[in-house]
Amino acid sequence: MVEEQFVVFNIGKQKYAVPIKQVNEIIGYTIPTKIPFSREYILGVINLRGKIISIINLGEKIGRESEKRNDEQEIIIIEDREGVFGATVDEVEDVIRIPKDSIKNINYDVYNGNEYIIGIAKKDNYLVVILDLNLFWRKCLNEIYN
C-alpha cells in the first residue's frame, strides 16, 4: 500500500492537509508589513532569514473564518519553483500518513474554481480536505497580476 505524508492543520473547525513535500517549515505568527493596495487576503510580507516572503490569510481566501487571533496562529512556509510564501492557519496539528487509494476525488461541478483541492480523505474519525498549496499560490499570483 502506497502512503503519502501530509501536514494537517485547522482553520476554524475544519481540518486541512498539505503534502509534506510542499512544506518548507512552520513558524509562529510574525506580524507582516502591510503592502499598500494589495488584495485583502494578503496580510503583507515578512523577512525570514533575509528572504522577503508574502503572507496570505489562507482562511479568508478559501472562505473559512479563523477561530484564533492572528498572534495565536501559525504560518506554514511553502516553497516551489514560483517562489516562497506563507499561509496563516489556526494550528498545525500533526503529520499523518494516508494511503493514496483512500484519497477520494471531489466533484468539480460542486467545487468549481477549487482545482487546488487534491481530494478528501478520512483519517480516524474525521475528514480532511487535502490542498495543493503550490497550485493555490500560482492561482493567487495569476489573480494578482491579471
Coordinates of C-alpha atoms in Angstrom, one line a residue:
M1 CA 0.0 0.0 0.0
V2 CA 1.5 3.4 -1.1
E3 CA 1.1 6.1 1.5
E4 CA 1.9 9.8 1.4
Q5 CA 2.7 12.1 4.3
F6 CA 0.7 15.2 5.0
V7 CA 0.8 18.1 7.4
V8 CA -2.6 18.5 9.0
F9 CA -3.8 21.9 10.1
N10 CA -7.0 23.6 11.3
I11 CA -8.8 26.7 10.1
G12 CA -11.8 27.2 12.2
K13 CA -13.4 23.8 12.9
Q14 CA -12.2 22.3 9.5
K15 CA -9.2 20.1 9.1
Y16 CA -7.0 20.6 6.0
A17 CA -3.8 18.9 4.9
V18 CA -1.0 19.7 2.5
P19 CA 1.6 17.2 1.2
I20 CA 4.6 17.4 3.4
K21 CA 6.9 17.7 0.4
Q22 CA 5.4 21.2 -0.2
V23 CA 6.1 22.4 3.4
N24 CA 9.4 24.2 3.9
E25 CA 8.8 25.0 7.6
I26 CA 6.3 26.1 10.1
I27 CA 6.8 29.2 12.2
G28 CA 5.0 31.1 14.8
Y29 CA 3.0 34.2 13.7
T30 CA 5.1 37.2 12.8
I31 CA 3.3 40.5 12.1
P32 CA 3.6 41.2 8.4
T33 CA 4.4 44.6 7.0
K34 CA 1.4 45.7 5.1
I35 CA 1.7 46.4 1.4
P36 CA -0.5 49.3 0.1
F37 CA -3.2 48.4 -2.4
S38 CA -2.7 44.6 -2.0
R39 CA -5.6 42.2 -2.0
E40 CA -7.5 41.8 1.3
Y41 CA -6.3 38.2 1.8
I42 CA -2.6 39.3 1.5
L43 CA -1.6 40.2 5.0
G44 CA 1.8 41.6 3.9
V45 CA 5.4 40.5 3.9
I46 CA 7.9 39.3 6.5
N47 CA 11.7 39.0 6.5
L48 CA 12.6 35.3 7.2
R49 CA 16.3 35.0 7.4
G50 CA 16.9 37.5 4.7
K51 CA 14.1 36.4 2.3
I52 CA 11.1 38.6 1.8
I53 CA 8.0 36.4 2.0
S54 CA 4.4 37.2 1.2
I55 CA 1.9 36.1 3.8
I56 CA -1.6 35.2 2.9
N57 CA -4.6 34.7 5.2
L58 CA -5.5 31.2 3.9
G59 CA -8.8 31.1 5.8
E60 CA -10.0 34.3 4.3
K61 CA -9.0 33.3 0.8
I62 CA -10.8 29.9 1.0
G63 CA -13.9 31.3 2.8
R64 CA -13.2 29.9 6.3
E65 CA -13.2 32.0 9.4
S66 CA -10.4 31.6 11.8
E67 CA -11.1 30.9 15.4
K68 CA -7.9 32.5 16.6
R69 CA -6.4 35.9 16.7
N70 CA -3.6 36.5 14.3
D71 CA -0.9 36.4 17.0
E72 CA -2.2 32.9 18.1
Q73 CA -1.9 31.5 14.6
E74 CA 1.0 29.7 12.8
I75 CA 2.4 30.2 9.4
I76 CA 3.2 27.4 7.0
I77 CA 6.0 28.3 4.7
I78 CA 5.7 26.9 1.2
E79 CA 8.4 26.9 -1.4
D80 CA 8.2 25.9 -5.0
R81 CA 9.5 27.0 -8.4
E82 CA 7.2 30.1 -8.2
G83 CA 8.9 31.3 -5.0
V84 CA 8.2 31.3 -1.3
F85 CA 5.1 32.3 0.5
G86 CA 3.5 31.8 3.9
A87 CA -0.1 30.8 4.7
T88 CA -1.7 31.5 8.1
V89 CA -3.5 28.7 9.8
D90 CA -5.1 28.4 13.2
E91 CA -3.0 25.4 14.3
V92 CA -0.7 22.9 12.8
E93 CA -1.9 19.6 14.3
D94 CA 0.1 16.7 13.1
V95 CA 1.9 14.9 10.3
I96 CA 0.0 11.9 9.1
R97 CA 0.3 9.1 6.6
I98 CA -2.7 8.5 4.2
P99 CA -2.9 5.6 1.8
K100 CA -3.1 7.0 -1.8
D101 CA -6.1 4.9 -2.6
S102 CA -8.1 6.3 0.3
I103 CA -7.9 9.9 -1.1
K104 CA -11.2 10.5 -2.9
N105 CA -11.6 12.9 -5.7
I106 CA -14.3 15.5 -5.4
N107 CA -17.0 16.5 -7.9
Y108 CA -15.6 19.6 -9.6
D109 CA -19.1 20.7 -10.6
V110 CA -19.8 21.4 -7.0
Y111 CA -16.3 22.8 -6.2
N112 CA -15.8 24.8 -9.4
G113 CA -12.7 27.0 -9.2
N114 CA -11.1 25.0 -6.5
E115 CA -8.8 22.9 -8.6
Y116 CA -6.2 23.2 -5.8
I117 CA -8.2 20.7 -3.8
I118 CA -6.4 17.3 -4.3
G119 CA -9.2 15.3 -2.6
I120 CA -10.8 14.3 0.6
A121 CA -9.6 11.6 2.9
K122 CA -11.0 10.0 6.1
K123 CA -8.4 9.8 8.9
D124 CA -9.5 8.2 12.2
N125 CA -12.9 9.9 12.9
Y126 CA -12.6 13.0 10.8
L127 CA -12.5 14.1 7.1
V128 CA -9.5 16.1 5.9
V129 CA -9.5 18.3 2.8
I130 CA -6.2 17.9 1.0
L131 CA -4.9 21.0 -0.7
D132 CA -2.2 21.7 -3.2
L133 CA -0.8 24.9 -1.9
N134 CA 1.7 25.3 -4.7
L135 CA -1.2 25.3 -7.2
F136 CA -3.1 27.6 -4.9
W137 CA -0.3 30.1 -4.8
R138 CA 0.1 30.1 -8.6
K139 CA -3.7 30.8 -8.8
C140 CA -3.3 33.7 -6.4
L141 CA -0.3 35.1 -8.4
N142 CA -2.4 34.8 -11.6
E143 CA -5.2 36.7 -9.9
I144 CA -2.9 39.4 -8.6
Y145 CA -1.1 40.0 -11.9
N146 CA -4.0 39.7 -14.3

